[in-house]
Amino acid sequence: MLIKLITVILMVVAACTLCSQSQPADITLEGEVVYSGLDALPWHSQIYIHVTDETTAKTVAKQNIVTEGEQIPITFSVDIPSREFFRNHNYSVCAEIRIFERLAFTCGKPVVFHGTKRPKQVRLELQRVK
């Protein structure tokens, strides 16, 4: 009887320990969006940043920024949920700028990184859409 009681207590303690363990923190990716040229962005231009898992072709994180007169470089910080981030996968980060809902700039070349070698800072160089 005593052994059964001790076993039940240990099982409850183990279950509580598992429940109290928190999820790993989200992965934050910071960077800036730039483009060449002297064109100023109008107010309320929209910048869309997205992170794609190249292994599954799934968008795992995105951020939308509405400019309020800011000009390049425009900084961003996007959080990738820890449940969507795998160390053995490749990821790409890309952005686009829409002016009055028309695509004006897009990623010429996305920034690609491996899950074990996450960059500290990402610089997205956009190209004008013709």
XYZ file of N, CA and C in Angstrom:
390
model
N 0.826 -1.197 0.000
C 0.000 0.000 0.000
C 0.869 1.260 0.000
N 1.879 1.266 0.852
C 2.779 2.416 0.951
C 3.546 2.608 -0.358
N 3.950 1.521 -0.988
C 4.681 1.607 -2.250
C 3.780 2.198 -3.328
N 2.517 1.802 -3.351
C 1.571 2.348 -4.335
C 1.377 3.843 -4.117
N 1.275 4.268 -2.863
C 1.102 5.673 -2.541
C 2.317 6.482 -2.970
N 3.510 5.961 -2.700
C 4.741 6.646 -3.105
C 4.814 6.724 -4.624
N 4.435 5.653 -5.314
C 4.443 5.630 -6.784
C 3.488 6.688 -7.334
N 2.307 6.798 -6.769
C 1.329 7.800 -7.216
C 1.864 9.207 -6.974
N 2.459 9.441 -5.832
C 3.019 10.760 -5.510
C 4.121 11.115 -6.499
N 5.000 10.161 -6.779
C 6.080 10.416 -7.737
C 5.528 10.703 -9.130
N 4.483 10.013 -9.533
C 3.876 10.252 -10.846
C 3.264 11.652 -10.904
N 2.619 12.079 -9.835
C 2.018 13.417 -9.785
C 3.115 14.479 -9.847
N 4.194 14.288 -9.100
C 5.301 15.245 -9.109
C 5.916 15.317 -10.505
N 6.109 14.166 -11.147
C 6.682 14.149 -12.504
C 5.758 14.860 -13.488
N 4.465 14.625 -13.377
C 3.507 15.287 -14.275
C 3.515 16.789 -14.055
N 3.578 17.231 -12.812
C 3.613 18.670 -12.527
C 4.895 19.296 -13.060
N 5.995 18.586 -12.972
C 7.270 19.092 -13.495
C 7.175 19.276 -15.004
N 6.607 18.301 -15.690
C 6.446 18.418 -17.142
C 5.528 19.576 -17.512
N 4.457 19.773 -16.743
C 3.521 20.861 -17.033
C 4.138 22.228 -16.806
N 5.029 22.308 -15.831
C 5.598 23.619 -15.501
C 6.726 24.030 -16.429
N 7.252 23.099 -17.216
C 8.324 23.463 -18.142
C 7.743 24.344 -19.236
N 8.354 25.485 -19.440
C 7.822 26.426 -20.422
C 8.322 26.083 -21.814
N 7.583 26.573 -22.794
C 7.979 26.418 -24.192
C 9.256 27.225 -24.423
N 10.114 26.762 -25.334
C 11.286 27.578 -25.671
C 10.830 28.925 -26.243
N 11.654 29.911 -26.040
C 11.316 31.258 -26.505
C 11.303 31.309 -28.030
N 10.487 32.203 -28.568
C 10.467 32.423 -30.008
C 11.829 32.917 -30.468
N 12.121 32.677 -31.733
C 13.377 33.120 -32.332
C 13.124 34.472 -32.968
N 13.860 35.481 -32.577
C 13.687 36.820 -33.126
C 14.736 37.072 -34.188
N 14.269 37.527 -35.334
C 15.150 37.849 -36.452
C 15.016 39.345 -36.716
N 16.118 40.058 -36.639
C 16.103 41.503 -36.831
C 16.851 41.864 -38.100
N 16.480 42.992 -38.668
C 17.175 43.414 -39.868
C 16.677 44.749 -40.373
N 17.024 45.016 -41.642
C 16.607 46.263 -42.263
C 16.298 46.019 -43.727
N 15.400 46.833 -44.233
C 15.007 46.794 -45.637
C 15.581 48.034 -46.308
N 16.266 47.816 -47.447
C 16.846 48.928 -48.199
C 16.576 48.709 -49.687
N 16.726 49.754 -50.465
C 16.698 49.656 -51.922
C 17.563 50.767 -52.475
N 18.050 50.566 -53.699
C 18.902 51.592 -54.297
C 18.026 52.631 -54.996
N 18.547 53.808 -55.091
C 17.793 54.881 -55.715
C 17.456 55.957 -54.710
N 16.963 57.034 -55.218
C 16.650 58.176 -54.359
C 15.162 58.340 -54.121
N 14.366 57.389 -54.580
C 12.916 57.489 -54.415
C 12.537 57.468 -52.942
N 11.720 58.425 -52.558
C 11.209 58.453 -51.190
C 9.916 57.645 -51.137
N 9.697 56.974 -50.022
C 8.460 56.224 -49.854
C 7.338 57.160 -49.437
N 6.195 57.073 -50.103
C 5.050 57.878 -49.660
C 4.539 57.371 -48.308
N 3.814 58.232 -47.621
C 3.168 57.820 -46.378
C 2.285 56.624 -46.665
N 2.180 55.749 -45.705
C 1.312 54.569 -45.745
C 1.732 53.544 -46.783
N 3.002 53.587 -47.197
C 3.520 52.471 -47.987
C 3.539 51.260 -47.068
N 3.405 50.084 -47.651
C 3.374 48.875 -46.832
C 4.568 47.990 -47.156
N 5.223 47.532 -46.102
C 6.360 46.637 -46.241
C 5.948 45.298 -45.645
N 6.087 44.257 -46.446
C 5.747 42.908 -46.024
C 7.036 42.089 -45.925
N 7.282 41.547 -44.757
C 8.458 40.710 -44.538
C 7.946 39.315 -44.214
N 8.527 38.308 -44.836
C 8.119 36.947 -44.510
C 9.327 36.016 -44.453
N 9.214 35.063 -43.532
C 10.241 34.044 -43.341
C 9.626 32.718 -43.762
N 10.319 32.020 -44.663
C 9.811 30.762 -45.199
C 10.749 29.621 -44.832
N 10.170 28.522 -44.382
C 10.931 27.300 -44.158
C 11.129 26.673 -45.533
N 12.350 26.651 -46.008
C 12.641 26.148 -47.356
C 12.410 24.644 -47.469
N 12.478 23.942 -46.360
C 12.288 22.496 -46.385
C 10.829 22.138 -46.627
N 9.922 22.893 -46.016
C 8.494 22.593 -46.140
C 7.756 23.589 -47.038
N 8.444 24.650 -47.473
C 7.838 25.725 -48.280
C 6.683 26.404 -47.543
N 6.785 26.466 -46.240
C 5.738 27.056 -45.410
C 6.214 28.390 -44.843
N 5.372 29.408 -44.909
C 5.676 30.681 -44.264
C 5.529 30.482 -42.762
N 6.616 30.717 -42.030
C 6.603 30.475 -40.585
C 6.483 31.762 -39.776
N 6.744 32.896 -40.413
C 6.622 34.172 -39.704
C 6.478 35.286 -40.725
N 5.780 36.328 -40.319
C 5.659 37.489 -41.200
C 5.409 38.735 -40.368
N 5.749 39.853 -40.971
C 5.513 41.141 -40.329
C 5.098 42.130 -41.402
N 4.106 42.914 -41.104
C 3.660 43.982 -41.996
C 3.943 45.313 -41.311
N 4.585 46.210 -42.051
C 4.919 47.530 -41.526
C 4.264 48.567 -42.421
N 3.521 49.464 -41.837
C 2.960 50.599 -42.573
C 3.836 51.799 -42.258
N 4.421 52.384 -43.301
C 5.325 53.516 -43.063
C 4.521 54.748 -42.700
N 5.074 55.519 -41.844
C 4.469 56.784 -41.419
C 5.459 57.902 -41.723
N 5.988 57.873 -42.942
C 6.968 58.868 -43.331
C 8.401 58.388 -43.190
N 8.601 57.192 -42.614
C 9.959 56.664 -42.476
C 10.550 56.399 -43.859
N 11.836 56.522 -43.928
C 12.552 56.251 -45.170
C 13.594 55.169 -44.906
N 14.171 54.669 -45.979
C 15.140 53.581 -45.839
C 16.383 54.077 -45.115
N 17.074 53.215 -44.397
C 16.693 51.833 -44.129
C 15.576 51.755 -43.089
N 14.689 50.807 -43.297
C 13.589 50.586 -42.360
C 13.883 49.294 -41.610
N 13.909 49.390 -40.299
C 14.253 48.226 -39.482
C 13.012 47.377 -39.209
N 13.266 46.102 -38.979
C 12.171 45.187 -38.638
C 12.670 44.182 -37.618
N 11.724 43.565 -36.960
C 11.992 42.496 -36.009
C 10.822 41.525 -36.116
N 11.119 40.326 -36.564
C 10.060 39.335 -36.773
C 10.339 38.128 -35.875
N 9.289 37.635 -35.222
C 9.418 36.492 -34.315
C 8.983 35.219 -35.013
N 9.862 34.218 -34.974
C 9.535 32.900 -35.510
C 9.145 32.035 -34.317
N 7.910 31.521 -34.298
C 7.518 30.672 -33.161
C 8.461 29.474 -33.029
N 8.846 29.162 -31.813
C 9.805 28.072 -31.591
C 9.283 26.750 -32.135
N 7.965 26.564 -32.136
C 7.400 25.310 -32.645
C 7.535 25.193 -34.166
N 7.861 26.302 -34.850
C 8.018 26.320 -36.304
C 9.486 26.339 -36.732
N 10.404 26.385 -35.770
C 11.821 26.541 -36.092
C 12.563 25.247 -35.797
N 13.240 24.723 -36.822
C 13.976 23.469 -36.691
C 15.432 23.708 -37.077
N 16.318 23.246 -36.255
C 17.757 23.495 -36.470
C 18.283 22.870 -37.753
N 17.644 21.829 -38.256
C 18.136 21.155 -39.455
C 17.458 21.639 -40.738
N 16.694 22.736 -40.682
C 16.022 23.276 -41.861
C 16.723 24.543 -42.357
N 16.479 24.873 -43.608
C 16.931 26.142 -44.185
C 15.749 27.098 -44.228
N 16.055 28.381 -44.046
C 15.019 29.410 -44.029
C 15.418 30.541 -44.971
N 14.422 31.190 -45.548
C 14.692 32.367 -46.374
C 13.865 33.528 -45.844
N 14.456 34.705 -45.942
C 13.780 35.934 -45.509
C 13.695 36.835 -46.723
N 12.517 37.365 -46.964
C 12.316 38.234 -48.119
C 11.338 39.342 -47.738
N 11.302 40.380 -48.558
C 10.392 41.493 -48.297
C 9.899 42.058 -49.620
N 8.835 42.801 -49.529
C 8.338 43.565 -50.675
C 7.723 44.856 -50.150
N 7.726 45.855 -51.003
C 7.115 47.138 -50.652
C 5.991 47.390 -51.629
N 4.846 47.732 -51.090
C 3.688 48.099 -51.903
C 3.362 49.568 -51.651
N 3.164 50.289 -52.746
C 2.788 51.696 -52.670
C 1.407 51.818 -53.287
N 0.466 52.293 -52.503
C -0.930 52.366 -52.930
C -1.393 51.013 -53.468
N -1.016 49.947 -52.736
C -1.397 48.567 -53.012
C -0.787 47.989 -54.286
N 0.116 48.711 -54.929
C 0.813 48.186 -56.107
C 2.218 47.782 -55.699
N 2.647 46.621 -56.187
C 3.988 46.148 -55.884
C 5.008 47.088 -56.505
N 5.884 47.671 -55.687
C 6.880 48.629 -56.166
C 8.305 48.077 -56.060
N 8.596 47.344 -54.981
C 9.922 46.767 -54.767
C 9.753 45.337 -54.280
N 10.669 44.492 -54.692
C 10.629 43.102 -54.237
C 12.047 42.589 -54.027
N 12.139 41.464 -53.367
C 13.440 40.849 -53.081
C 14.101 40.411 -54.378
N 15.276 40.953 -54.643
C 16.040 40.447 -55.768
C 16.607 39.082 -55.418
N 17.093 38.988 -54.193
C 17.691 37.740 -53.714
C 17.368 37.617 -52.223
N 16.596 36.602 -51.842
C 16.291 36.458 -50.416
C 17.540 36.088 -49.620
N 17.511 36.394 -48.347
C 18.585 35.973 -47.444
C 18.236 34.567 -46.967
N 19.141 33.623 -47.190
C 18.913 32.233 -46.808
C 19.882 31.879 -45.681
N 19.365 31.161 -44.680
C 20.234 30.732 -43.581
C 19.784 29.372 -43.086
N 20.708 28.677 -42.445
C 20.434 27.363 -41.868
C 20.030 27.556 -40.408
N 19.210 26.665 -39.904
C 18.715 26.780 -38.531
C 19.788 26.855 -37.476
N 20.970 26.300 -37.756
C 22.044 26.347 -36.761
C 22.903 27.600 -36.906
N 22.739 28.335 -38.002
C 23.573 29.518 -38.241
C 22.703 30.735 -38.522
N 21.884 31.070 -37.560
C 20.964 32.199 -37.704
C 21.735 33.509 -37.670
N 21.521 34.382 -38.658
C 22.251 35.659 -38.664
C 21.769 36.572 -37.545
N 22.682 37.393 -37.053
C 22.304 38.364 -36.018
C 21.500 39.510 -36.629
N 21.845 39.886 -37.834
C 21.205 41.009 -38.516
C 21.025 40.640 -39.995
N 19.845 40.921 -40.546
C 19.546 40.626 -41.939
C 19.393 41.941 -42.692
N 20.007 42.017 -43.854
C 19.862 43.199 -44.708
C 19.186 42.744 -45.995
N 17.959 43.205 -46.204
C 17.187 42.831 -47.391
C 17.287 43.968 -48.419
N 17.954 43.682 -49.516
C 18.129 44.680 -50.577
C 17.086 44.431 -51.665
N 16.158 45.353 -51.774
C 15.041 45.187 -52.700
C 15.344 45.830 -54.050
N 14.671 45.306 -55.067
C 14.809 45.817 -56.436
C 13.479 46.411 -56.874
N 13.556 47.466 -57.653
C 12.339 48.088 -58.178
C 11.667 47.149 -59.167
N 10.355 47.058 -59.083
C 9.569 46.269 -60.033
C 9.281 47.141 -61.240
N 9.535 46.603 -62.423
C 9.334 47.393 -63.643
C 8.004 47.111 -64.271
